[in-house]
Amino acid sequence: MTTIISVHSYRGGTGKSNISANVAALLAQSGHRVGVMDVDIRSPGIHVLFGLEPQNIDHTLNDFLWGRCSVDAAIVDVTRAAVPGTPRGRGQVLLVPSSMRTGEIARILKEGYAVEVLNEGIHELCRRLDLDYLIIDTHPGVNEETLLSVAISDTLLMVLRPDQQDYQGTAVTLELAMRLEVPQMLLVVNKVHSSIDAVELKGEIEAAYRSPVACVLPLSDDLVRLGSAAVLAAVTPNAPYVTALRDVLAYLEPRHASAG
């Protein structure tokens, strides 16, 4: 059975896509078969972290949503970028990217798409690929496609920064997720300055939202230097950011094992 994880934030710039890509890599490094779907169709970008050039992508999620191809035709195997050196069959990352073409982004902005088709595609992908996990990199904010992704998820990873605007928006999103009866809601606090006491911050946020903080991620010089050119967990697995992010797996893997 596939565990569906939506990675979401109320505002952009929280580091949501980096977290999605690195969690996928860490799960694959643990031997899991992982799918990643870029549902941030208005501003896609997670493919960059896996080293994909737009001109080398034959089909995208956009093509599926508009009936041009099956959802599995849009899959790109990015295992080599996520888990370098891993023998075949030991772990896998399969990406469904969104289109970077200006005209197709403009069409989405103008016309939208049938959200129920996205729902069908998500479930079809899980069935066809026999995934252990499907990670959905959502569009920030509250909108129809985000609510769909959250509603069908087993776990919501809610990303926020230690910032008052993020705090208020996160409260709104968590309330919606509770109404949608998402089984597991986890907070990931990102871009925390070294001058802030991470343990104290974790306690304050858990008390305020009554949801567990899966990890507190440091403001990472390693990510800045990398500049989205790769997945940090693949190239620098002992970086402080990656070490902290491993704590998320302690919440995800037991739940997947019990569901399976």
PDB file of C-alpha atoms in Angstrom:
ATOM      1  CA  MET A   1       0.000   0.000   0.000  1.00  0.00           C
ATOM      2  CA  THR A   2       1.318   3.454  -0.930  1.00  0.00           C
ATOM      3  CA  THR A   3       1.697   6.114   1.744  1.00  0.00           C
ATOM      4  CA  ILE A   4       0.803   9.500   0.228  1.00  0.00           C
ATOM      5  CA  ILE A   5       2.662  12.480   1.672  1.00  0.00           C
ATOM      6  CA  SER A   6       1.758  16.068   0.787  1.00  0.00           C
ATOM      7  CA  VAL A   7       4.522  18.595   1.427  1.00  0.00           C
ATOM      8  CA  HIS A   8       2.915  21.998   1.771  1.00  0.00           C
ATOM      9  CA  SER A   9       3.500  25.557   2.951  1.00  0.00           C
ATOM     10  CA  TYR A  10       1.202  28.529   3.266  1.00  0.00           C
ATOM     11  CA  ARG A  11       3.669  30.844   1.529  1.00  0.00           C
ATOM     12  CA  GLY A  12       6.372  30.364  -1.087  1.00  0.00           C
ATOM     13  CA  GLY A  13      10.053  30.463  -0.243  1.00  0.00           C
ATOM     14  CA  THR A  14       9.869  28.060   2.690  1.00  0.00           C
ATOM     15  CA  GLY A  15      12.137  25.454   1.081  1.00  0.00           C
ATOM     16  CA  LYS A  16       9.274  23.042   0.411  1.00  0.00           C
ATOM     17  CA  SER A  17      10.701  21.569  -2.797  1.00  0.00           C
ATOM     18  CA  ASN A  18      14.127  20.971  -1.262  1.00  0.00           C
ATOM     19  CA  ILE A  19      12.457  19.161   1.619  1.00  0.00           C
ATOM     20  CA  SER A  20      10.357  17.061  -0.799  1.00  0.00           C
ATOM     21  CA  ALA A  21      13.400  16.060  -2.844  1.00  0.00           C
ATOM     22  CA  ASN A  22      15.585  15.300   0.157  1.00  0.00           C
ATOM     23  CA  VAL A  23      12.902  13.263   1.962  1.00  0.00           C
ATOM     24  CA  ALA A  24      12.430  11.268  -1.258  1.00  0.00           C
ATOM     25  CA  ALA A  25      16.179  10.648  -1.470  1.00  0.00           C
ATOM     26  CA  LEU A  26      16.411   9.599   2.183  1.00  0.00           C
ATOM     27  CA  LEU A  27      13.493   7.181   1.822  1.00  0.00           C
ATOM     28  CA  ALA A  28      15.062   5.688  -1.313  1.00  0.00           C
ATOM     29  CA  GLN A  29      18.394   5.379   0.478  1.00  0.00           C
ATOM     30  CA  SER A  30      16.504   3.291   3.057  1.00  0.00           C
ATOM     31  CA  GLY A  31      15.452   0.939   0.244  1.00  0.00           C
ATOM     32  CA  HIS A  32      11.992   2.314  -0.530  1.00  0.00           C
ATOM     33  CA  ARG A  33      10.357   2.815  -3.914  1.00  0.00           C
ATOM     34  CA  VAL A  34       9.369   6.501  -3.963  1.00  0.00           C
ATOM     35  CA  GLY A  35       7.340   8.594  -6.384  1.00  0.00           C
ATOM     36  CA  VAL A  36       7.481  12.385  -6.478  1.00  0.00           C
ATOM     37  CA  MET A  37       4.810  14.458  -8.209  1.00  0.00           C
ATOM     38  CA  ASP A  38       5.296  18.181  -8.854  1.00  0.00           C
ATOM     39  CA  VAL A  39       1.824  19.656  -8.386  1.00  0.00           C
ATOM     40  CA  ASP A  40       3.216  23.186  -8.094  1.00  0.00           C
ATOM     41  CA  ILE A  41       2.114  23.590 -11.700  1.00  0.00           C
ATOM     42  CA  ARG A  42       2.126  27.391 -11.671  1.00  0.00           C
ATOM     43  CA  SER A  43       5.763  27.593 -10.565  1.00  0.00           C
ATOM     44  CA  PRO A  44       7.387  24.166 -11.054  1.00  0.00           C
ATOM     45  CA  GLY A  45      10.996  23.578 -10.158  1.00  0.00           C
ATOM     46  CA  ILE A  46      11.705  20.364  -8.258  1.00  0.00           C
ATOM     47  CA  HIS A  47      13.017  18.745 -11.458  1.00  0.00           C
ATOM     48  CA  VAL A  48      16.030  21.090 -11.271  1.00  0.00           C
ATOM     49  CA  LEU A  49      17.153  19.469  -8.020  1.00  0.00           C
ATOM     50  CA  PHE A  50      17.282  16.107  -9.804  1.00  0.00           C
ATOM     51  CA  GLY A  51      19.367  17.527 -12.659  1.00  0.00           C
ATOM     52  CA  LEU A  52      16.639  17.431 -15.317  1.00  0.00           C
ATOM     53  CA  GLU A  53      16.716  19.893 -18.194  1.00  0.00           C
ATOM     54  CA  PRO A  54      13.278  20.865 -19.579  1.00  0.00           C
ATOM     55  CA  GLN A  55      14.312  20.022 -23.142  1.00  0.00           C
ATOM     56  CA  ASN A  56      15.086  16.459 -22.061  1.00  0.00           C
ATOM     57  CA  ILE A  57      11.633  15.822 -20.572  1.00  0.00           C
ATOM     58  CA  ASP A  58       9.307  14.133 -23.083  1.00  0.00           C
ATOM     59  CA  HIS A  59       6.038  14.376 -21.133  1.00  0.00           C
ATOM     60  CA  THR A  60       4.902  16.201 -18.014  1.00  0.00           C
ATOM     61  CA  LEU A  61       2.004  16.231 -15.582  1.00  0.00           C
ATOM     62  CA  ASN A  62       0.453  18.942 -17.773  1.00  0.00           C
ATOM     63  CA  ASP A  63       0.271  16.495 -20.687  1.00  0.00           C
ATOM     64  CA  PHE A  64      -1.606  13.990 -18.534  1.00  0.00           C
ATOM     65  CA  LEU A  65      -4.003  16.603 -17.164  1.00  0.00           C
ATOM     66  CA  TRP A  66      -4.860  17.699 -20.709  1.00  0.00           C
ATOM     67  CA  GLY A  67      -5.291  14.145 -22.024  1.00  0.00           C
ATOM     68  CA  ARG A  68      -2.141  13.992 -24.127  1.00  0.00           C
ATOM     69  CA  CYS A  69      -0.623  10.948 -22.410  1.00  0.00           C
ATOM     70  CA  SER A  70      -1.080   8.441 -19.599  1.00  0.00           C
ATOM     71  CA  VAL A  71       0.305   9.401 -16.212  1.00  0.00           C
ATOM     72  CA  ASP A  72       3.028   6.743 -16.366  1.00  0.00           C
ATOM     73  CA  ALA A  73       4.282   8.246 -19.659  1.00  0.00           C
ATOM     74  CA  ALA A  74       5.257  11.349 -17.674  1.00  0.00           C
ATOM     75  CA  ILE A  75       7.512   9.430 -15.260  1.00  0.00           C
ATOM     76  CA  VAL A  76      11.236  10.129 -15.209  1.00  0.00           C
ATOM     77  CA  ASP A  77      13.565   7.847 -13.256  1.00  0.00           C
ATOM     78  CA  VAL A  78      15.793  10.172 -11.205  1.00  0.00           C
ATOM     79  CA  THR A  79      17.243   7.494  -8.927  1.00  0.00           C
ATOM     80  CA  ARG A  80      20.810   8.143 -10.034  1.00  0.00           C
ATOM     81  CA  ALA A  81      20.544  11.793  -8.961  1.00  0.00           C
ATOM     82  CA  ALA A  82      18.842  10.956  -5.654  1.00  0.00           C
ATOM     83  CA  VAL A  83      20.695   7.819  -4.597  1.00  0.00           C
ATOM     84  CA  PRO A  84      24.031   7.702  -6.435  1.00  0.00           C
ATOM     85  CA  GLY A  85      25.737   4.336  -6.467  1.00  0.00           C
ATOM     86  CA  THR A  86      22.735   2.375  -5.231  1.00  0.00           C
ATOM     87  CA  PRO A  87      22.374  -1.085  -6.835  1.00  0.00           C
ATOM     88  CA  ARG A  88      19.238  -1.638  -8.885  1.00  0.00           C
ATOM     89  CA  GLY A  89      16.251  -2.685  -6.822  1.00  0.00           C
ATOM     90  CA  ARG A  90      17.572  -1.285  -3.552  1.00  0.00           C
ATOM     91  CA  GLY A  91      15.677   2.012  -3.721  1.00  0.00           C
ATOM     92  CA  GLN A  92      14.174   4.159  -6.437  1.00  0.00           C
ATOM     93  CA  VAL A  93      12.911   7.695  -7.043  1.00  0.00           C
ATOM     94  CA  LEU A  94      10.468   8.275  -9.911  1.00  0.00           C
ATOM     95  CA  LEU A  95       9.480  11.854 -10.729  1.00  0.00           C
ATOM     96  CA  VAL A  96       6.421  13.240 -12.503  1.00  0.00           C
ATOM     97  CA  PRO A  97       7.528  16.801 -13.370  1.00  0.00           C
ATOM     98  CA  SER A  98       5.379  19.749 -14.366  1.00  0.00           C
ATOM     99  CA  SER A  99       6.058  21.727 -17.516  1.00  0.00           C
ATOM    100  CA  MET A 100       8.419  24.714 -17.522  1.00  0.00           C
ATOM    101  CA  ARG A 101       7.129  25.924 -20.887  1.00  0.00           C
ATOM    102  CA  THR A 102       5.823  29.472 -20.642  1.00  0.00           C
ATOM    103  CA  GLY A 103       2.787  28.788 -22.825  1.00  0.00           C
ATOM    104  CA  GLU A 104       1.703  25.809 -20.735  1.00  0.00           C
ATOM    105  CA  ILE A 105       2.087  27.685 -17.457  1.00  0.00           C
ATOM    106  CA  ALA A 106       0.052  30.527 -18.972  1.00  0.00           C
ATOM    107  CA  ARG A 107      -2.647  28.052 -20.017  1.00  0.00           C
ATOM    108  CA  ILE A 108      -2.859  26.694 -16.461  1.00  0.00           C
ATOM    109  CA  LEU A 109      -3.163  30.231 -15.102  1.00  0.00           C
ATOM    110  CA  LYS A 110      -5.884  31.088 -17.640  1.00  0.00           C
ATOM    111  CA  GLU A 111      -7.876  27.863 -17.924  1.00  0.00           C
ATOM    112  CA  GLY A 112      -6.943  25.750 -14.907  1.00  0.00           C
ATOM    113  CA  TYR A 113      -7.570  22.003 -15.165  1.00  0.00           C
ATOM    114  CA  ALA A 114      -9.973  19.341 -13.957  1.00  0.00           C
ATOM    115  CA  VAL A 115      -8.921  18.601 -10.387  1.00  0.00           C
ATOM    116  CA  GLU A 116     -10.636  15.212 -10.461  1.00  0.00           C
ATOM    117  CA  VAL A 117      -8.238  14.174 -13.249  1.00  0.00           C
ATOM    118  CA  LEU A 118      -5.324  14.935 -10.935  1.00  0.00           C
ATOM    119  CA  ASN A 119      -6.938  12.750  -8.282  1.00  0.00           C
ATOM    120  CA  GLU A 120      -7.248   9.892 -10.770  1.00  0.00           C
ATOM    121  CA  GLY A 121      -3.631  10.338 -11.824  1.00  0.00           C
ATOM    122  CA  ILE A 122      -2.338  10.190  -8.262  1.00  0.00           C
ATOM    123  CA  HIS A 123      -4.147   6.936  -7.510  1.00  0.00           C
ATOM    124  CA  GLU A 124      -3.276   5.433 -10.893  1.00  0.00           C
ATOM    125  CA  LEU A 125       0.398   6.219 -10.335  1.00  0.00           C
ATOM    126  CA  CYS A 126       0.395   4.493  -6.959  1.00  0.00           C
ATOM    127  CA  ARG A 127      -1.274   1.392  -8.431  1.00  0.00           C
ATOM    128  CA  ARG A 128       0.843   1.076 -11.546  1.00  0.00           C
ATOM    129  CA  LEU A 129       4.203   1.649  -9.900  1.00  0.00           C
ATOM    130  CA  ASP A 130       3.563  -0.224  -6.656  1.00  0.00           C
ATOM    131  CA  LEU A 131       5.098   2.667  -4.715  1.00  0.00           C
ATOM    132  CA  ASP A 132       5.949   2.594  -1.044  1.00  0.00           C
ATOM    133  CA  TYR A 133       5.589   6.377  -0.879  1.00  0.00           C
ATOM    134  CA  LEU A 134       4.263   9.111  -3.128  1.00  0.00           C
ATOM    135  CA  ILE A 135       5.450  12.610  -2.237  1.00  0.00           C
ATOM    136  CA  ILE A 136       3.317  15.436  -3.607  1.00  0.00           C
ATOM    137  CA  ASP A 137       5.109  18.780  -3.853  1.00  0.00           C
ATOM    138  CA  THR A 138       2.124  21.139  -3.645  1.00  0.00           C
ATOM    139  CA  HIS A 139       1.488  24.713  -4.706  1.00  0.00           C
ATOM    140  CA  PRO A 140       1.777  27.114  -1.733  1.00  0.00           C
ATOM    141  CA  GLY A 141      -1.352  28.616  -0.195  1.00  0.00           C
ATOM    142  CA  VAL A 142      -4.920  27.392  -0.100  1.00  0.00           C
ATOM    143  CA  ASN A 143      -6.445  26.434  -3.452  1.00  0.00           C
ATOM    144  CA  GLU A 144      -8.513  23.648  -4.943  1.00  0.00           C
ATOM    145  CA  GLU A 145      -5.682  21.370  -6.077  1.00  0.00           C
ATOM    146  CA  THR A 146      -3.874  21.766  -2.757  1.00  0.00           C
ATOM    147  CA  LEU A 147      -7.009  20.835  -0.816  1.00  0.00           C
ATOM    148  CA  LEU A 148      -7.374  17.753  -3.021  1.00  0.00           C
ATOM    149  CA  SER A 149      -3.779  16.684  -2.394  1.00  0.00           C
ATOM    150  CA  VAL A 150      -4.156  17.204   1.339  1.00  0.00           C
ATOM    151  CA  ALA A 151      -7.513  15.408   1.480  1.00  0.00           C
ATOM    152  CA  ILE A 152      -6.175  12.183  -0.057  1.00  0.00           C
ATOM    153  CA  SER A 153      -2.929  12.202   1.925  1.00  0.00           C
ATOM    154  CA  ASP A 154      -1.927   9.870   4.713  1.00  0.00           C
ATOM    155  CA  THR A 155       0.548  12.464   5.988  1.00  0.00           C
ATOM    156  CA  LEU A 156       0.759  16.237   5.661  1.00  0.00           C
ATOM    157  CA  LEU A 157       4.239  17.702   6.063  1.00  0.00           C
ATOM    158  CA  MET A 158       3.586  21.365   6.774  1.00  0.00           C
ATOM    159  CA  VAL A 159       6.675  23.516   6.202  1.00  0.00           C
ATOM    160  CA  LEU A 160       7.055  26.847   7.966  1.00  0.00           C
ATOM    161  CA  ARG A 161       9.771  29.292   8.896  1.00  0.00           C
ATOM    162  CA  PRO A 162      10.128  31.061  12.260  1.00  0.00           C
ATOM    163  CA  ASP A 163       8.165  33.988  10.857  1.00  0.00           C
ATOM    164  CA  GLN A 164       4.898  35.587  12.018  1.00  0.00           C
ATOM    165  CA  GLN A 165       3.248  35.446   8.580  1.00  0.00           C
ATOM    166  CA  ASP A 166       4.123  31.765   8.288  1.00  0.00           C
ATOM    167  CA  TYR A 167       2.734  31.121  11.773  1.00  0.00           C
ATOM    168  CA  GLN A 168      -0.658  32.611  10.930  1.00  0.00           C
ATOM    169  CA  GLY A 169      -0.951  30.882   7.553  1.00  0.00           C
ATOM    170  CA  THR A 170       0.100  27.538   9.024  1.00  0.00           C
ATOM    171  CA  ALA A 171      -2.694  27.756  11.606  1.00  0.00           C
ATOM    172  CA  VAL A 172      -5.268  28.187   8.812  1.00  0.00           C
ATOM    173  CA  THR A 173      -3.891  25.249   6.814  1.00  0.00           C
ATOM    174  CA  LEU A 174      -3.720  22.909   9.805  1.00  0.00           C
ATOM    175  CA  GLU A 175      -7.327  23.703  10.669  1.00  0.00           C
ATOM    176  CA  LEU A 176      -8.363  22.796   7.130  1.00  0.00           C
ATOM    177  CA  ALA A 177      -6.334  19.575   7.301  1.00  0.00           C
ATOM    178  CA  MET A 178      -8.068  18.627  10.552  1.00  0.00           C
ATOM    179  CA  ARG A 179     -11.451  19.170   8.928  1.00  0.00           C
ATOM    180  CA  LEU A 180     -10.297  16.967   6.041  1.00  0.00           C
ATOM    181  CA  GLU A 181      -9.341  14.310   8.606  1.00  0.00           C
ATOM    182  CA  VAL A 182      -5.742  13.853   7.452  1.00  0.00           C
ATOM    183  CA  PRO A 183      -4.450  10.913   9.542  1.00  0.00           C
ATOM    184  CA  GLN A 184      -1.011  12.359  10.325  1.00  0.00           C
ATOM    185  CA  MET A 185       0.045  16.020  10.431  1.00  0.00           C
ATOM    186  CA  LEU A 186       3.688  16.924  10.975  1.00  0.00           C
ATOM    187  CA  LEU A 187       5.384  20.299  11.130  1.00  0.00           C
ATOM    188  CA  VAL A 188       8.809  20.951   9.629  1.00  0.00           C
ATOM    189  CA  VAL A 189      10.388  24.196  10.780  1.00  0.00           C
ATOM    190  CA  ASN A 190      12.926  25.374   8.202  1.00  0.00           C
ATOM    191  CA  LYS A 191      15.584  28.078   7.871  1.00  0.00           C
ATOM    192  CA  VAL A 192      16.184  28.446  11.590  1.00  0.00           C
ATOM    193  CA  HIS A 193      19.083  30.770  12.409  1.00  0.00           C
ATOM    194  CA  SER A 194      21.873  29.357  14.576  1.00  0.00           C
ATOM    195  CA  SER A 195      21.147  31.989  17.241  1.00  0.00           C
ATOM    196  CA  ILE A 196      17.711  30.437  17.907  1.00  0.00           C
ATOM    197  CA  ASP A 197      17.421  27.595  20.422  1.00  0.00           C
ATOM    198  CA  ALA A 198      15.991  24.772  18.275  1.00  0.00           C
ATOM    199  CA  VAL A 199      14.723  22.718  21.219  1.00  0.00           C
ATOM    200  CA  GLU A 200      12.923  25.697  22.744  1.00  0.00           C
ATOM    201  CA  LEU A 201      11.456  26.676  19.358  1.00  0.00           C
ATOM    202  CA  LYS A 202      10.219  23.110  18.780  1.00  0.00           C
ATOM    203  CA  GLY A 203       8.434  23.124  22.139  1.00  0.00           C
ATOM    204  CA  GLU A 204       6.814  26.491  21.532  1.00  0.00           C
ATOM    205  CA  ILE A 205       5.502  25.519  18.085  1.00  0.00           C
ATOM    206  CA  GLU A 206       4.191  22.143  19.248  1.00  0.00           C
ATOM    207  CA  ALA A 207       2.352  23.837  22.103  1.00  0.00           C
ATOM    208  CA  ALA A 208       0.895  26.500  19.799  1.00  0.00           C
ATOM    209  CA  TYR A 209      -0.347  24.132  17.067  1.00  0.00           C
ATOM    210  CA  ARG A 210      -0.861  20.930  19.061  1.00  0.00           C
ATOM    211  CA  SER A 211       0.902  19.036  16.296  1.00  0.00           C
ATOM    212  CA  PRO A 212       4.301  17.342  16.441  1.00  0.00           C
ATOM    213  CA  VAL A 213       7.349  19.080  14.992  1.00  0.00           C
ATOM    214  CA  ALA A 214       9.090  16.313  13.046  1.00  0.00           C
ATOM    215  CA  CYS A 215      12.292  18.309  12.726  1.00  0.00           C
ATOM    216  CA  VAL A 216      13.857  21.745  12.990  1.00  0.00           C
ATOM    217  CA  LEU A 217      16.089  22.470  10.003  1.00  0.00           C
ATOM    218  CA  PRO A 218      18.960  24.950  10.198  1.00  0.00           C
ATOM    219  CA  LEU A 219      19.475  27.847   7.828  1.00  0.00           C
ATOM    220  CA  SER A 220      21.810  25.872   5.601  1.00  0.00           C
ATOM    221  CA  ASP A 221      24.988  27.236   4.041  1.00  0.00           C
ATOM    222  CA  ASP A 222      25.303  23.888   2.245  1.00  0.00           C
ATOM    223  CA  LEU A 223      22.005  24.476   0.408  1.00  0.00           C
ATOM    224  CA  VAL A 224      23.005  28.035  -0.455  1.00  0.00           C
ATOM    225  CA  ARG A 225      26.296  26.846  -1.938  1.00  0.00           C
ATOM    226  CA  LEU A 226      24.555  24.050  -3.832  1.00  0.00           C
ATOM    227  CA  GLY A 227      22.116  26.507  -5.398  1.00  0.00           C
ATOM    228  CA  SER A 228      19.514  23.835  -6.296  1.00  0.00           C
ATOM    229  CA  ALA A 229      22.064  22.091  -8.509  1.00  0.00           C
ATOM    230  CA  ALA A 230      21.517  18.738  -6.757  1.00  0.00           C
ATOM    231  CA  VAL A 231      19.800  16.968  -3.878  1.00  0.00           C
ATOM    232  CA  LEU A 232      21.859  17.654  -0.757  1.00  0.00           C
ATOM    233  CA  ALA A 233      21.141  14.221   0.771  1.00  0.00           C
ATOM    234  CA  ALA A 234      22.719  12.641  -2.307  1.00  0.00           C
ATOM    235  CA  VAL A 235      25.909  14.720  -2.441  1.00  0.00           C
ATOM    236  CA  THR A 236      26.511  15.636   1.232  1.00  0.00           C
ATOM    237  CA  PRO A 237      24.648  13.039   3.309  1.00  0.00           C
ATOM    238  CA  ASN A 238      26.257  14.172   6.572  1.00  0.00           C
ATOM    239  CA  ALA A 239      25.319  17.844   6.222  1.00  0.00           C
ATOM    240  CA  PRO A 240      23.539  19.231   9.333  1.00  0.00           C
ATOM    241  CA  TYR A 241      20.401  19.917   7.260  1.00  0.00           C
ATOM    242  CA  VAL A 242      20.249  16.284   6.095  1.00  0.00           C
ATOM    243  CA  THR A 243      20.990  14.920   9.557  1.00  0.00           C
ATOM    244  CA  ALA A 244      18.104  16.955  10.999  1.00  0.00           C
ATOM    245  CA  LEU A 245      15.758  15.948   8.162  1.00  0.00           C
ATOM    246  CA  ARG A 246      16.321  12.259   8.897  1.00  0.00           C
ATOM    247  CA  ASP A 247      14.116  12.736  11.959  1.00  0.00           C
ATOM    248  CA  VAL A 248      11.118  12.906   9.603  1.00  0.00           C
ATOM    249  CA  LEU A 249      11.671   9.270   8.622  1.00  0.00           C
ATOM    250  CA  ALA A 250      11.141   8.232  12.250  1.00  0.00           C
ATOM    251  CA  TYR A 251       7.533   9.406  11.833  1.00  0.00           C
ATOM    252  CA  LEU A 252       6.965   8.154   8.276  1.00  0.00           C
ATOM    253  CA  GLU A 253       8.446   4.671   8.205  1.00  0.00           C
ATOM    254  CA  PRO A 254       6.672   3.133  11.249  1.00  0.00           C
ATOM    255  CA  ARG A 255       3.333   4.403   9.977  1.00  0.00           C
ATOM    256  CA  HIS A 256       3.960   2.943   6.518  1.00  0.00           C
ATOM    257  CA  ALA A 257       5.006  -0.387   8.032  1.00  0.00           C
ATOM    258  CA  SER A 258       1.842  -0.620  10.140  1.00  0.00           C
ATOM    259  CA  ALA A 259      -0.359   0.328   7.154  1.00  0.00           C
ATOM    260  CA  GLY A 260       1.278  -2.284   4.959  1.00  0.00           C
TER     261      GLY A 260
END
